[in-house]
Short mmCIF file of C-alpha atoms in Angstrom, two decimals:
data_model
loop_
_atom_site.label_atom_id
_atom_site.label_comp_id
_atom_site.label_asym_id
_atom_site.label_seq_id
_atom_site.Cartn_x
_atom_site.Cartn_y
_atom_site.Cartn_z
CA MET A 874 0.00 0.00 0.00
CA ARG A 875 1.33 3.42 -0.91
CA GLN A 876 2.15 5.65 2.01
CA PRO A 877 0.92 9.25 1.99
CA SER A 878 3.55 11.68 0.79
CA ASP A 879 4.66 14.71 2.81
CA GLN A 880 4.82 16.82 -0.35
CA PRO A 881 1.74 18.91 -1.20
CA ALA A 882 -0.37 17.72 -4.08
CA VAL A 883 0.07 19.52 -7.40
CA ASP A 884 -3.04 21.26 -8.65
CA LEU A 885 -3.16 20.41 -12.34
CA THR A 886 -5.99 22.86 -12.94
CA ALA A 887 -3.99 25.91 -11.78
CA PRO A 888 -3.09 28.34 -14.57
CA LEU A 889 0.51 28.53 -15.68
CA PRO A 890 2.40 31.58 -14.38
CA GLY A 891 2.73 34.52 -16.73
CA PRO A 892 4.75 37.74 -16.68
CA PRO A 893 4.58 39.56 -13.32
CA LEU A 894 3.52 42.83 -15.02
CA ARG A 895 1.57 42.98 -18.26
CA LEU A 896 0.56 46.37 -19.70
CA PRO A 897 -2.73 46.79 -21.59
CA ARG A 898 -2.52 45.72 -25.22
CA PRO A 899 -3.03 49.21 -26.74
CA VAL A 900 -0.14 50.51 -24.64
CA ARG A 901 2.11 47.65 -25.74
CA THR A 902 1.11 48.15 -29.38
CA PHE A 903 1.60 51.90 -29.71
CA ALA A 904 4.25 52.64 -27.07
CA PRO A 905 7.26 52.10 -29.43
CA THR A 906 5.60 54.26 -32.08
CA ALA A 907 4.97 57.04 -29.57
CA VAL A 908 8.52 56.91 -28.20
CA VAL A 909 10.07 57.11 -31.66
CA LEU A 910 7.77 59.91 -32.85
CA LEU A 911 8.12 62.02 -29.71
CA ILE A 912 11.83 61.54 -28.99
CA LEU A 913 13.84 60.08 -31.85
CA VAL A 914 12.24 61.90 -34.76
CA PRO A 915 13.06 65.37 -33.28
CA LEU A 916 16.60 64.20 -32.53
CA ALA A 917 17.03 62.83 -36.08
CA ALA A 918 15.84 66.17 -37.50
CA GLN A 919 18.73 67.89 -35.68
CA ASP A 920 21.53 65.28 -35.70
CA PRO A 921 22.65 63.54 -38.93
CA ASP A 922 24.00 60.59 -36.93
CA PHE A 923 20.39 59.45 -36.23
CA GLY A 924 19.81 57.70 -39.53
CA PRO A 925 21.38 56.06 -42.56
CA THR A 926 21.86 59.29 -44.55
CA THR A 927 23.64 62.57 -43.98
CA SER A 928 20.45 64.61 -44.33
CA PRO A 929 18.68 65.24 -41.00
CA HIS A 930 15.33 65.81 -42.70
CA VAL A 931 15.56 62.55 -44.66
CA ASN A 932 16.56 60.69 -41.49
CA ALA A 933 13.64 62.22 -39.60
CA GLY A 934 11.25 61.16 -42.38
CA LEU A 935 12.63 57.62 -42.43
CA MET A 936 12.43 57.49 -38.63
CA ALA A 937 8.79 58.62 -38.69
CA PHE A 938 8.01 56.07 -41.42
CA GLY A 939 9.56 53.32 -39.29
CA ALA A 940 7.64 54.48 -36.22
CA LEU A 941 4.34 54.28 -38.08
CA ALA A 942 5.25 50.84 -39.43
CA LEU A 943 5.77 49.58 -35.87
CA ALA A 944 2.05 50.06 -35.20
CA PHE A 945 1.41 47.10 -37.58
CA ARG A 946 4.18 44.82 -36.31
CA ARG A 947 1.78 42.44 -34.55
CA ARG A 948 -0.33 41.73 -37.64
CA TYR A 949 2.40 42.04 -40.30
CA PRO A 950 5.75 41.31 -38.57
CA SER A 951 7.66 40.41 -41.76
CA ALA A 952 6.49 43.49 -43.67
CA THR A 953 7.25 45.71 -40.69
CA ALA A 954 10.79 44.35 -40.38
CA THR A 955 11.33 44.94 -44.10
CA ALA A 956 10.00 48.49 -43.90
CA THR A 957 12.20 49.42 -40.92
CA LEU A 958 15.38 48.42 -42.76
CA LEU A 959 15.38 51.98 -44.10
CA SER A 960 14.61 53.53 -40.72
CA GLY A 961 16.64 54.12 -37.58
CA GLN A 962 18.23 51.58 -35.26
CA LEU A 963 15.49 51.46 -32.60
CA PRO A 964 12.54 50.84 -34.96
CA LEU A 965 14.59 48.14 -36.68
CA ALA A 966 15.45 46.50 -33.34
CA VAL A 967 11.79 46.49 -32.21
CA ALA A 968 10.67 45.06 -35.56
CA LEU A 969 13.32 42.30 -35.48
CA TYR A 970 12.29 41.35 -31.95
CA GLY A 971 8.60 41.21 -32.94
CA LEU A 972 9.33 39.07 -36.00
CA ALA A 973 11.48 36.59 -34.05
CA ALA A 974 8.99 36.42 -31.16
CA ARG A 975 6.00 35.72 -33.42
CA ARG A 976 7.44 33.62 -36.23
CA GLY A 977 10.45 31.97 -34.64
CA ALA A 978 13.46 30.76 -36.58
CA ASN A 979 12.69 30.46 -40.31
CA PRO A 980 14.46 31.28 -43.60
CA LEU A 981 12.75 34.67 -43.92
CA LEU A 982 13.97 35.67 -40.48
CA TYR A 983 17.54 34.68 -41.40
CA ALA A 984 17.37 36.74 -44.62
CA LEU A 985 15.99 39.83 -42.89
CA ALA A 986 18.53 39.43 -40.07
CA ALA A 987 21.37 39.40 -42.60
CA LEU A 988 19.99 42.53 -44.33
CA ALA A 989 19.56 44.23 -40.95
CA GLU A 990 23.17 43.54 -40.00
CA LEU A 991 24.35 45.01 -43.32
CA ARG A 992 22.09 48.01 -42.80
CA LEU A 993 23.54 48.61 -39.30
CA LEU A 994 27.10 48.40 -40.71
CA PHE A 995 26.34 50.81 -43.58
CA PRO A 996 27.19 54.19 -41.93
CA PHE A 997 30.66 53.04 -40.84
CA ASP A 998 33.98 52.90 -42.68
CA LEU A 999 34.74 49.18 -42.80
CA GLY A 1000 38.42 49.89 -43.40
CA ASP A 1001 38.89 51.76 -40.13
CA VAL A 1002 39.22 48.80 -37.69
CA SER A 1003 42.86 49.23 -36.71
CA THR A 1004 42.16 50.00 -33.05
CA PRO A 1005 40.04 48.13 -30.47
CA SER A 1006 37.83 51.18 -29.96
CA ALA A 1007 37.19 51.44 -33.70
CA LEU A 1008 36.33 47.73 -33.85
CA ALA A 1009 34.00 48.11 -30.87
CA ASN A 1010 32.22 51.03 -32.54
CA LEU A 1011 31.87 48.90 -35.69
CA VAL A 1012 30.15 45.98 -33.99
CA GLU A 1013 28.20 48.01 -31.43
CA ASP A 1014 25.11 48.75 -33.53
CA PRO A 1015 24.89 45.29 -35.22
CA LEU A 1016 25.18 43.69 -31.81
CA VAL A 1017 22.91 45.96 -29.74
CA PHE A 1018 20.23 46.64 -32.36
CA GLY A 1019 20.52 43.43 -34.37
CA ALA A 1020 21.80 40.33 -32.59
CA VAL A 1021 20.39 41.11 -29.13
CA PRO A 1022 16.77 41.79 -30.28
CA LEU A 1023 16.90 38.64 -32.41
CA ALA A 1024 18.12 36.54 -29.46
CA LEU A 1025 15.51 38.01 -27.13
CA GLY A 1026 12.75 37.46 -29.69
CA LEU A 1027 13.72 33.82 -30.28
CA THR A 1028 13.84 33.28 -26.52
CA ALA A 1029 10.35 34.76 -26.13
CA HIS A 1030 9.07 32.61 -28.99
CA GLN A 1031 10.51 29.47 -27.42
CA ARG A 1032 9.04 30.38 -24.04
CA ALA A 1033 5.60 30.90 -25.60
CA ARG A 1034 5.82 27.50 -27.29
CA THR A 1035 6.91 25.88 -24.03
CA VAL A 1036 4.02 27.47 -22.14
CA SER A 1037 1.61 26.30 -24.85
CA VAL A 1038 2.93 22.74 -24.69
CA LEU A 1039 2.74 22.73 -20.90
CA ALA A 1040 -0.80 24.10 -20.99
CA GLU A 1041 -1.86 21.35 -23.40
CA ARG A 1042 -0.14 18.73 -21.27
CA ASN A 1043 -1.86 20.21 -18.22
CA ARG A 1044 -5.23 19.90 -19.98
CA LEU A 1045 -4.59 16.31 -21.02
CA LEU A 1046 -3.48 15.35 -17.51
CA THR A 1047 -6.60 16.95 -16.06
CA GLU A 1048 -8.83 15.06 -18.50
CA ALA A 1049 -6.98 11.81 -17.78
CA ARG A 1050 -7.40 12.35 -14.04
CA GLU A 1051 -11.12 13.05 -14.46
CA HIS A 1052 -11.56 9.94 -16.60
CA ALA A 1053 -9.65 7.86 -14.06
CA GLU A 1054 -11.85 9.21 -11.27
CA GLU A 1055 -14.96 8.40 -13.30
CA ARG A 1056 -13.75 4.85 -13.97
CA ALA A 1057 -12.85 4.37 -10.30
CA ALA A 1058 -16.25 5.68 -9.23
CA ALA A 1059 -18.01 3.37 -11.69
CA ALA A 1060 -15.99 0.39 -10.47
CA GLU A 1061 -16.75 1.28 -6.85
CA ARG A 1062 -20.45 1.63 -7.63
CA ALA A 1063 -20.42 -1.79 -9.30
CA ARG A 1064 -18.59 -3.31 -6.33
CA LEU A 1065 -21.03 -1.82 -3.83
CA ALA A 1066 -23.98 -2.93 -5.93
CA ARG A 1067 -22.57 -6.48 -6.02
CA GLU A 1068 -21.99 -6.50 -2.27
CA MET A 1069 -25.44 -5.03 -1.58
CA HIS A 1070 -27.01 -7.64 -3.83
CA ASP A 1071 -25.30 -10.49 -2.02
CA VAL A 1072 -26.14 -9.19 1.45
CA VAL A 1073 -29.72 -8.19 0.72
CA SER A 1074 -30.49 -11.18 -1.46
CA ASN A 1075 -29.27 -13.76 1.07
CA ARG A 1076 -30.35 -12.20 4.34
CA VAL A 1077 -33.69 -10.89 3.16
CA SER A 1078 -34.47 -14.19 1.43
CA LEU A 1079 -33.88 -16.03 4.70
CA ILE A 1080 -35.93 -13.48 6.60
CA THR A 1081 -38.76 -13.96 4.10
CA LEU A 1082 -38.64 -17.73 4.48
CA HIS A 1083 -38.66 -17.53 8.27
CA ALA A 1084 -41.52 -15.03 8.18
CA GLY A 1085 -43.47 -17.46 6.03
CA ALA A 1086 -42.80 -20.22 8.54
CA GLY A 1087 -44.00 -17.94 11.31
CA GLN A 1088 -47.23 -17.35 9.46
CA ILE A 1089 -48.11 -21.03 9.40
CA ALA A 1090 -46.87 -21.75 12.94
CA GLN A 1091 -49.51 -23.01 15.31
CA ALA A 1092 -50.89 -20.43 17.69
CA ASP A 1093 -50.56 -22.87 20.56
CA ASP A 1094 -46.82 -23.30 19.94
CA PRO A 1095 -45.35 -20.02 21.25
CA ALA A 1096 -41.86 -21.55 21.46
CA ALA A 1097 -41.75 -22.08 17.67
CA VAL A 1098 -42.99 -18.57 17.09
CA ARG A 1099 -40.39 -17.09 19.43
CA GLU A 1100 -37.63 -19.11 17.74
CA THR A 1101 -38.73 -17.91 14.32
CA LEU A 1102 -38.86 -14.29 15.44
CA GLY A 1103 -35.43 -14.66 17.06
CA LEU A 1104 -33.97 -15.98 13.80
CA ILE A 1105 -35.54 -13.09 11.89
CA ARG A 1106 -34.06 -10.61 14.35
CA THR A 1107 -30.61 -12.20 14.13
CA LEU A 1108 -30.64 -12.19 10.34
CA GLY A 1109 -31.84 -8.59 10.30
CA LEU A 1110 -29.03 -7.48 12.61
CA GLN A 1111 -26.46 -9.32 10.48
CA ALA A 1112 -27.78 -7.66 7.32
CA LEU A 1113 -27.73 -4.25 8.99
CA THR A 1114 -24.15 -4.74 10.21
CA GLU A 1115 -22.90 -5.78 6.77
CA LEU A 1116 -24.72 -2.91 5.07
CA ARG A 1117 -23.17 -0.43 7.50
CA GLY A 1118 -19.76 -1.85 6.76
CA LEU A 1119 -20.32 -1.53 3.00
CA LEU A 1120 -21.48 2.07 3.28
CA GLY A 1121 -18.56 3.07 5.49
CA VAL A 1122 -20.69 3.89 8.53
CA LEU A 1123 -19.17 1.05 10.53
CA THR A 1124 -16.17 -0.63 8.90
CA PRO A 1125 -15.60 -4.11 10.36
CA ALA A 1126 -12.14 -5.22 11.37
CA SER A 1127 -10.28 -7.46 8.92
CA ASP A 1128 -10.63 -10.48 11.17
CA GLN A 1129 -14.40 -9.96 11.24
CA ALA A 1130 -14.88 -10.00 7.48
CA PRO A 1131 -16.69 -13.04 6.02
CA SER A 1132 -14.30 -15.92 5.35
CA LEU A 1133 -14.23 -19.70 5.02
CA GLY A 1134 -14.57 -19.93 8.80
CA GLY A 1135 -18.09 -18.49 8.46
CA LEU A 1136 -19.34 -21.16 6.05
CA PRO A 1137 -20.64 -23.54 8.79
CA THR A 1138 -22.76 -20.70 10.21
CA LEU A 1139 -23.96 -19.75 6.74
CA VAL A 1140 -24.96 -23.35 6.00
CA GLU A 1141 -26.69 -23.68 9.37
CA GLU A 1142 -28.76 -20.57 8.64
CA SER A 1143 -29.93 -22.17 5.38
CA ARG A 1144 -30.78 -25.38 7.22
CA GLN A 1145 -32.87 -23.46 9.73
CA ALA A 1146 -34.72 -21.89 6.80
CA GLY A 1147 -35.68 -25.37 5.57
CA LEU A 1148 -33.01 -26.11 2.98
CA ALA A 1149 -31.21 -29.46 3.19
CA VAL A 1150 -27.55 -28.47 2.93
CA GLY A 1151 -24.39 -30.52 3.42
CA LEU A 1152 -20.95 -28.96 3.85
CA THR A 1153 -17.56 -30.52 3.17
CA LEU A 1154 -14.36 -28.58 3.93
CA THR A 1155 -11.02 -30.08 2.83
CA GLY A 1156 -7.47 -28.79 3.30
CA PRO A 1157 -5.20 -27.15 3.11
CA ASP A 1158 -2.72 -30.03 3.08
CA GLU A 1159 0.64 -29.70 4.75
CA GLY A 1160 2.88 -27.37 2.77
CA LEU A 1161 0.03 -25.51 1.10
CA PRO A 1162 -0.64 -21.91 2.12
CA ALA A 1163 -4.05 -20.94 3.44
CA PRO A 1164 -6.16 -18.87 1.03
CA GLY A 1165 -5.72 -15.13 1.39
CA PRO A 1166 -8.38 -12.91 2.97
CA ALA A 1167 -9.62 -11.63 -0.39
CA VAL A 1168 -9.94 -15.20 -1.71
CA GLN A 1169 -11.78 -16.38 1.39
CA TYR A 1170 -14.11 -13.39 1.21
CA ALA A 1171 -14.94 -14.06 -2.46
CA ALA A 1172 -15.46 -17.77 -1.73
CA TYR A 1173 -17.86 -16.96 1.10
CA ARG A 1174 -19.88 -14.62 -1.10
CA ILE A 1175 -20.03 -17.15 -3.97
CA VAL A 1176 -21.34 -19.89 -1.65
CA GLN A 1177 -23.77 -17.40 -0.09
CA GLU A 1178 -25.19 -16.42 -3.48
CA ALA A 1179 -25.41 -20.05 -4.63
CA LEU A 1180 -27.39 -20.97 -1.49
CA THR A 1181 -29.64 -17.95 -2.02
CA ASN A 1182 -30.38 -19.15 -5.55
CA ALA A 1183 -31.16 -22.60 -4.19
CA HIS A 1184 -33.62 -21.06 -1.71
CA LYS A 1185 -35.29 -19.17 -4.54
CA HIS A 1186 -35.42 -21.81 -7.25
CA ALA A 1187 -35.05 -25.22 -5.56
CA PRO A 1188 -36.17 -24.99 -1.91
CA ALA A 1189 -37.07 -28.68 -1.77
CA ALA A 1190 -33.75 -29.89 -3.22
CA GLU A 1191 -30.72 -31.25 -1.42
CA VAL A 1192 -27.65 -29.04 -1.71
CA ALA A 1193 -24.05 -30.18 -1.37
CA VAL A 1194 -21.38 -27.55 -0.69
CA THR A 1195 -17.78 -28.68 -1.18
CA VAL A 1196 -14.75 -26.51 -0.49
CA GLU A 1197 -11.29 -27.91 -1.22
CA VAL A 1198 -7.90 -26.21 -0.87
CA ALA A 1199 -5.84 -27.87 -3.63
CA PRO A 1200 -2.39 -27.11 -5.05
CA ASP A 1201 -3.94 -25.40 -8.09
CA GLY A 1202 -6.23 -23.18 -6.02
CA LEU A 1203 -9.38 -23.09 -3.94
CA ARG A 1204 -12.12 -25.21 -5.49
CA LEU A 1205 -15.79 -24.51 -4.73
CA THR A 1206 -18.74 -26.65 -5.73
CA VAL A 1207 -22.39 -26.00 -4.86
CA VAL A 1208 -24.71 -28.61 -6.40
CA ASN A 1209 -28.41 -29.02 -5.78
CA SER A 1210 -30.38 -32.10 -6.72
CA PRO A 1211 -33.58 -32.05 -8.80
CA THR A 1212 -36.58 -30.77 -6.84
CA GLY A 1213 -38.82 -33.63 -7.89
CA THR A 1214 -42.02 -31.83 -6.83
CA ALA A 1215 -43.76 -28.72 -8.01
CA ARG A 1216 -43.57 -25.57 -5.88
CA THR A 1217 -46.61 -24.67 -3.81
CA GLU A 1218 -45.39 -21.36 -2.39
CA PRO A 1219 -44.66 -18.24 -4.49
CA CYS A 1220 -41.14 -17.76 -5.80
CA LEU A 1221 -38.88 -15.22 -4.15
CA PRO A 1222 -38.11 -12.24 -6.39
CA SER A 1223 -34.83 -12.34 -8.30
CA GLY A 1224 -32.89 -9.54 -9.93
CA GLY A 1225 -31.07 -11.87 -12.32
CA HIS A 1226 -27.60 -10.52 -11.40
CA GLY A 1227 -26.44 -13.21 -8.99
CA LEU A 1228 -24.56 -15.40 -11.50
CA ASP A 1229 -22.94 -12.34 -13.11
CA GLY A 1230 -21.80 -11.14 -9.69
CA MET A 1231 -20.25 -14.53 -8.86
CA ARG A 1232 -18.39 -14.61 -12.19
CA THR A 1233 -17.14 -11.07 -11.61
CA ARG A 1234 -15.77 -12.01 -8.19
CA ALA A 1235 -13.91 -14.97 -9.67
CA ASP A 1236 -12.61 -12.95 -12.65
CA ASP A 1237 -11.36 -10.13 -10.42
CA LEU A 1238 -9.13 -12.62 -8.57
CA GLY A 1239 -7.90 -14.36 -11.72
CA GLY A 1240 -10.11 -17.41 -11.20
CA THR A 1241 -12.92 -19.09 -13.13
CA LEU A 1242 -16.57 -19.89 -12.44
CA HIS A 1243 -19.02 -22.06 -14.35
CA ALA A 1244 -22.71 -22.41 -13.56
CA GLY A 1245 -25.38 -24.46 -15.28
CA PRO A 1246 -27.76 -27.41 -15.08
CA THR A 1247 -26.52 -30.89 -14.27
CA PRO A 1248 -27.36 -34.01 -16.34
CA GLU A 1249 -29.60 -35.22 -13.48
CA GLY A 1250 -31.77 -32.09 -13.67
CA GLY A 1251 -30.25 -30.11 -10.85
CA PHE A 1252 -27.96 -27.09 -10.91
CA ALA A 1253 -24.26 -26.71 -10.17
CA VAL A 1254 -21.91 -23.81 -9.48
CA ARG A 1255 -18.21 -24.64 -9.78
CA ALA A 1256 -15.42 -22.15 -9.19
CA ARG A 1257 -11.65 -22.19 -8.89
CA LEU A 1258 -9.88 -19.30 -7.17
CA PRO A 1259 -6.14 -18.74 -6.71
CA LEU A 1260 -4.87 -19.23 -3.17
CA SER A 1261 -3.42 -15.71 -3.11
CA THR A 1262 -3.73 -12.51 -5.07
CA ALA A 1263 -0.95 -10.19 -6.26
#
């Protein structure tokens, strides 16, 4: 049995964490455009170094064109990056970041990145790299406004893909957990229904038979009436105790669960209800292990249901119950003889699920169960259960 873990359970339905601060979308869309128009365009109109040409007015126009193009970078990232190749460094950097973040690595991105690097090298004299400071000035713009935005954009794109994959995995895990819970609930409902059927069918059938005997008891024989009422009370208390255990109101201890040791009492109850029952218990031989608790419980329930069916369909027959612990497993046989006479009392109601429940018990333990008429005209239930379960 798995032990409870000290670690807190992971909530698969919790949303994945996002950025700690996220501005409204209109602000994120138009902020670069506003910054370029309000700050860089006036600077480009006064300083020829702010642009690819030596004319401040041309540079200011190109800077304004690039700023306006940035407003469409979310819908048309490739076209925006192409348009900003003729603009200043900042619009080009923002456009490259947007293209890499939305499209990821692809041939078009590589081509535009190469053109952007050439564009950022254009204002410089490529022959003047004799000193470290000159070399640093040469690679400064391609690195800061080209390589860094591309790297940041690719990182953001990869993060978005990772978050999307994790969200899908989170959804699939949640659905799988819900399906597993539904299957477990259905299996538990079926188990409880099978247990309720066995308890109610056997105990209530015996109570009904004893009540019928009490009806025909002589009025001048109070001892017989008291005995019958006492049996009804005992059977009712047993049924109530087992039902409470099944519903979790009062869970019985493991040593109190029905087992092979309770078969003599079960058979005696059927005898008191008027059924001629014989019981034979054999084994286990020396060296063989005793059947496990789950096997004994299933065997008890199978014999109980077989006797209940005999009460319902063959109350005048003789029933032989044989239980043998053999090397190949626990063998159960419940055989009733032909009734020989027609029934005079009404049949007890039957839900028609008893045989299916017995087969399910055997199948759940890896055993087998066969039920059907005998050549002599009676009915037999034969089952083989493993001595232990995994």
